[in-house]
Amino acid sequence: MNLSRLLIFSLCIATAQAQSPINLIPQPVSVQPQPGVFTLTKATTIHYNQADGRVVADMLSQQLNTPTGFGLVAKSGKTGKIQLNLTETPNAQLGQEGYILDASPKGVVITANRPAGLFYGMQTLTQLLPKEIEGKIVTTKTWTVPAVKITDYPRFGWRGIMFDVSRHFFTKVEVKQYIDQLAKLKYNTFHWHLTDDNGWRIEIKSLPKLTSVGAWRVARAGHYGDRAEPKPGEPTPYGGFYTQDDIREVIAYAQARNVTIVPEIDVPGHSMAALAAYPELSCTKAIVSVNPGTAFSDWYGNGTFKMKVENTLNPSDEKVYEFLDKVFTEVAALFPSPFIHVGGDECYKGYWANDPGCQALMKQLNIRHVEDLQGYFMNRVEKILTAKGKKLLGWDEILEGGISPGATLMSWRGIKYGIEAAHAGHNVVMTPTTFAYLDYNQGDPTIDPPIYASLRTRTSYSFEPVPDGVDAKYILGGQGNLWTEQIPTLRYAEYMTYPRAWALSEVYWSPKEVKNWPNFVQRMETHFDRADVAEINYSRAVYDAIIKTSMKDGKLRLELEGEIPGLDIYYTIDDTMPDQFSTHYSQPVDLPDGNVNLRVITYRAGKPIGHLITLTRDALQKRVGR
Ligand code: ACM
């Protein structure tokens, strides 16, 4: 075959793959395509065999009706063209969340032990339909489902996304919208980061100032960490909070979608908003403001830091535990989740070290290091939670001060604390910065607004949550975490979330053996098209070149790479704009001395596809070894 024929042949394969109707995310356990298609029409009946299937059946008919305009109404019965069946005798293989989907030209049967499985079968069915099914307006289309037999169940019971609503406030409508998107990817846990230095977002009726004061801050634009300090008496118009009715509404919405909401009240650090409301709970009792994103901390590069403004509760003050008892009484009553996340991360102990009350407590407890006071604090918090029938979950720092064996950890500073915790017999949720931090840049740091770290979709996809040598029974699953210091809108939250949360959904749901990056990429691209129809934002950074440099024999060496297969990378160093007639990158290049500017662009099948990236010699030099 000559080169041009080969190219056409490859393009045909690529096109056939791109148009393959079975492009599911996350990839199921088993997919067996069958001949033929089922066509959804106005006459299609939707039945559920047990009353418990009704909620899902109603959601399915609504989802189908919006773009088809068919007006389908789900009914109790056993003869639906789309039939949702709950098993009489549980199918052990499917567990609580698994399902079997059998689509043939005659109809579609989804079978599950529990409504959660029906819900996931419904998501798979939706993904089997043409992308227009994601639309918000009625579209004329032949609504076909390829015949297929799918058996599917999750690898992990904990498949989560954390959403920070403190750094930026997102309304309950936005939160529901985000949960809805996640549930479609078979995530079942929504970790709601409700409190932090920049806003307290949950109404606590017995402590009204938490929201009348703690939910509001001065208005500031600009990069988080560089913003101007609040001025005395300055109005605090920015913020918001959820009333307890709002919270109940969001919980019910999530429950209908098999999503458990795990609330986080982040203590004893990250508490500046609470201290703005109740300054008597800190050591210094200094009057502080809800922070708008000022430079309130100094970081020393090895994870240690100093808080220039106190944001820590005083562990030696009994009033703090009375306060926490009130907070957790109301939180425990609101949230059905067995876990309450109590934070425990990045707690600066400098104010504790200088506080006479803390020093006396250390003496009394025979504690030599101020760090260990956090262990005391966390144990007190755990007792409060236990009394309310809840289990303690915290960031991995809680391991350092000593914690009871019943505590569950989120390993975020890499996986090493997760390994340590699992070896000590703790349950662990894996959510390491290295694979799961959705606030990090996805592509070249010159393209997206600056963030201090990068995490590519390919890296997220490569995550293996059970480290070598760890007993898998301690790994409950994993999460992606979306911190929102630099994320002021839901649309941008989506941009940062996808496609990495698609990759992570597969990490946490699919068997390790079915994971395959090139195959995921093909499915991801069909989901780009679906997201366009659904009007969900996402990043296209996977199409950009990865640009690395090193020093070799005194020369600056350039290495370029595509994150996904099939990209052609072209570059110039002569201050011309690159296109597909510029130098085609094939191997590392030593750049000539002098003031070169590098310009790089990616193409696929003869068309530009990635961003143009331009880097000065200085910028390239700064990347050496990164
Ligand atoms: C964290 O990222 N501070 C848990």
mmCIF file of N, CA and C in Angstrom, residues 463-508:
data_model
loop_
_atom_site.group_PDB
_atom_site.id
_atom_site.type_symbol
_atom_site.label_atom_id
_atom_site.label_comp_id
_atom_site.label_asym_id
_atom_site.label_seq_id
_atom_site.Cartn_x
_atom_site.Cartn_y
_atom_site.Cartn_z
ATOM 1 N N PHE A 463 -4.122 6.704 36.674
ATOM 2 C CA PHE A 463 -4.124 6.491 38.130
ATOM 3 C C PHE A 463 -4.572 5.073 38.498
ATOM 4 N N GLU A 464 -3.803 4.441 39.372
ATOM 5 C CA GLU A 464 -4.200 3.150 39.945
ATOM 6 C C GLU A 464 -4.404 3.374 41.453
ATOM 7 N N PRO A 465 -5.663 3.331 41.902
ATOM 8 C CA PRO A 465 -5.943 3.700 43.300
ATOM 9 C C PRO A 465 -5.459 2.699 44.353
ATOM 10 N N VAL A 466 -5.188 1.465 43.953
ATOM 11 C CA VAL A 466 -4.703 0.502 44.952
ATOM 12 C C VAL A 466 -3.189 0.352 44.777
ATOM 13 N N PRO A 467 -2.402 0.982 45.649
ATOM 14 C CA PRO A 467 -0.942 0.919 45.479
ATOM 15 C C PRO A 467 -0.434 -0.506 45.717
ATOM 16 N N ASP A 468 0.704 -0.802 45.109
ATOM 17 C CA ASP A 468 1.334 -2.119 45.307
ATOM 18 C C ASP A 468 1.529 -2.372 46.793
ATOM 19 N N GLY A 469 1.233 -3.576 47.197
ATOM 20 C CA GLY A 469 1.502 -3.965 48.585
ATOM 21 C C GLY A 469 0.414 -3.555 49.570
ATOM 22 N N VAL A 470 -0.632 -2.878 49.066
ATOM 23 C CA VAL A 470 -1.722 -2.463 49.965
ATOM 24 C C VAL A 470 -2.906 -3.412 49.786
ATOM 25 N N ASP A 471 -3.491 -3.825 50.896
ATOM 26 C CA ASP A 471 -4.672 -4.686 50.834
ATOM 27 C C ASP A 471 -5.846 -3.858 50.287
ATOM 28 N N ALA A 472 -6.374 -4.283 49.129
ATOM 29 C CA ALA A 472 -7.407 -3.510 48.430
ATOM 30 C C ALA A 472 -8.640 -3.269 49.297
ATOM 31 N N LYS A 473 -8.826 -4.107 50.328
ATOM 32 C CA LYS A 473 -10.059 -3.926 51.122
ATOM 33 C C LYS A 473 -10.068 -2.596 51.887
ATOM 34 N N TYR A 474 -8.886 -2.005 52.072
ATOM 35 C CA TYR A 474 -8.838 -0.716 52.776
ATOM 36 C C TYR A 474 -9.064 0.484 51.841
ATOM 37 N N ILE A 475 -9.018 0.235 50.549
ATOM 38 C CA ILE A 475 -9.184 1.362 49.614
ATOM 39 C C ILE A 475 -10.656 1.425 49.207
ATOM 40 N N LEU A 476 -11.375 2.376 49.783
ATOM 41 C CA LEU A 476 -12.807 2.471 49.497
ATOM 42 C C LEU A 476 -13.048 2.917 48.057
ATOM 43 N N GLY A 477 -12.091 3.656 47.525
ATOM 44 C CA GLY A 477 -12.238 4.182 46.166
ATOM 45 C C GLY A 477 -11.490 5.487 46.054
ATOM 46 N N GLY A 478 -12.012 6.397 45.247
ATOM 47 C CA GLY A 478 -11.271 7.636 45.044
ATOM 48 C C GLY A 478 -12.176 8.787 44.643
ATOM 49 N N GLN A 479 -11.532 9.922 44.490
ATOM 50 C CA GLN A 479 -12.227 11.168 44.175
ATOM 51 C C GLN A 479 -11.388 12.045 43.275
ATOM 52 N N GLY A 480 -12.028 12.965 42.617
ATOM 53 C CA GLY A 480 -11.369 14.125 42.055
ATOM 54 C C GLY A 480 -11.757 15.314 42.927
ATOM 55 N N ASN A 481 -10.845 16.266 43.104
ATOM 56 C CA ASN A 481 -11.129 17.423 43.966
ATOM 57 C C ASN A 481 -11.063 18.713 43.169
ATOM 58 N N LEU A 482 -12.141 19.469 43.231
ATOM 59 C CA LEU A 482 -12.165 20.747 42.528
ATOM 60 C C LEU A 482 -12.184 21.892 43.540
ATOM 61 N N TRP A 483 -10.998 22.445 43.774
ATOM 62 C CA TRP A 483 -10.869 23.657 44.606
ATOM 63 C C TRP A 483 -11.147 24.850 43.708
ATOM 64 N N THR A 484 -11.768 25.889 44.267
ATOM 65 C CA THR A 484 -12.287 26.917 43.361
ATOM 66 C C THR A 484 -11.694 28.312 43.593
ATOM 67 N N GLU A 485 -10.484 28.366 44.128
ATOM 68 C CA GLU A 485 -9.846 29.682 44.299
ATOM 69 C C GLU A 485 -9.874 30.473 42.986
ATOM 70 N N GLN A 486 -9.631 29.761 41.877
ATOM 71 C CA GLN A 486 -9.554 30.420 40.567
ATOM 72 C C GLN A 486 -10.734 30.042 39.672
ATOM 73 N N ILE A 487 -11.845 29.635 40.289
ATOM 74 C CA ILE A 487 -12.981 29.152 39.486
ATOM 75 C C ILE A 487 -14.249 29.897 39.895
ATOM 76 N N PRO A 488 -14.528 31.031 39.247
ATOM 77 C CA PRO A 488 -15.638 31.860 39.701
ATOM 78 C C PRO A 488 -16.998 31.500 39.108
ATOM 79 N N THR A 489 -17.060 30.611 38.118
ATOM 80 C CA THR A 489 -18.355 30.320 37.496
ATOM 81 C C THR A 489 -18.518 28.810 37.299
ATOM 82 N N LEU A 490 -19.767 28.374 37.191
ATOM 83 C CA LEU A 490 -20.004 26.942 36.972
ATOM 84 C C LEU A 490 -19.436 26.498 35.622
ATOM 85 N N ARG A 491 -19.534 27.372 34.649
ATOM 86 C CA ARG A 491 -19.022 27.017 33.321
ATOM 87 C C ARG A 491 -17.515 26.747 33.382
ATOM 88 N N TYR A 492 -16.822 27.539 34.172
ATOM 89 C CA TYR A 492 -15.383 27.296 34.285
ATOM 90 C C TYR A 492 -15.097 26.070 35.167
ATOM 91 N N ALA A 493 -15.989 25.826 36.127
ATOM 92 C CA ALA A 493 -15.857 24.594 36.930
ATOM 93 C C ALA A 493 -15.963 23.382 36.000
ATOM 94 N N GLU A 494 -16.879 23.459 35.035
ATOM 95 C CA GLU A 494 -17.009 22.366 34.065
ATOM 96 C C GLU A 494 -15.731 22.234 33.233
ATOM 97 N N TYR A 495 -15.233 23.364 32.811
ATOM 98 C CA TYR A 495 -14.010 23.366 31.986
ATOM 99 C C TYR A 495 -12.866 22.660 32.723
ATOM 100 N N MET A 496 -12.754 22.931 34.018
ATOM 101 C CA MET A 496 -11.677 22.311 34.793
ATOM 102 C C MET A 496 -11.986 20.842 35.119
ATOM 103 N N THR A 497 -13.248 20.516 35.178
ATOM 104 C CA THR A 497 -13.644 19.155 35.568
ATOM 105 C C THR A 497 -13.468 18.163 34.419
ATOM 106 N N TYR A 498 -13.850 18.574 33.216
ATOM 107 C CA TYR A 498 -13.852 17.639 32.090
ATOM 108 C C TYR A 498 -12.758 17.996 31.101
ATOM 109 N N PRO A 499 -12.081 17.035 30.501
ATOM 110 C CA PRO A 499 -12.379 15.603 30.532
ATOM 111 C C PRO A 499 -11.751 14.831 31.695
ATOM 112 N N ARG A 500 -11.080 15.518 32.645
ATOM 113 C CA ARG A 500 -10.400 14.711 33.670
ATOM 114 C C ARG A 500 -11.367 13.887 34.507
ATOM 115 N N ALA A 501 -12.557 14.442 34.789
ATOM 116 C CA ALA A 501 -13.506 13.648 35.591
ATOM 117 C C ALA A 501 -14.068 12.475 34.778
ATOM 118 N N TRP A 502 -14.010 12.568 33.443
ATOM 119 C CA TRP A 502 -14.386 11.391 32.636
ATOM 120 C C TRP A 502 -13.316 10.306 32.841
ATOM 121 N N ALA A 503 -12.060 10.745 32.785
ATOM 122 C CA ALA A 503 -10.955 9.791 32.979
ATOM 123 C C ALA A 503 -11.051 9.145 34.364
ATOM 124 N N LEU A 504 -11.282 9.976 35.376
ATOM 125 C CA LEU A 504 -11.333 9.427 36.745
ATOM 126 C C LEU A 504 -12.568 8.553 36.955
ATOM 127 N N SER A 505 -13.653 8.844 36.239
ATOM 128 C CA SER A 505 -14.849 7.993 36.398
ATOM 129 C C SER A 505 -14.509 6.563 35.989
ATOM 130 N N GLU A 506 -13.662 6.467 34.976
ATOM 131 C CA GLU A 506 -13.258 5.136 34.501
ATOM 132 C C GLU A 506 -12.266 4.482 35.479
ATOM 133 N N VAL A 507 -11.412 5.320 36.066
ATOM 134 C CA VAL A 507 -10.455 4.805 37.069
ATOM 135 C C VAL A 507 -11.221 4.181 38.238
ATOM 136 N N TYR A 508 -12.306 4.821 38.651
ATOM 137 C CA TYR A 508 -13.006 4.377 39.860
ATOM 138 C C TYR A 508 -14.131 3.374 39.570
#
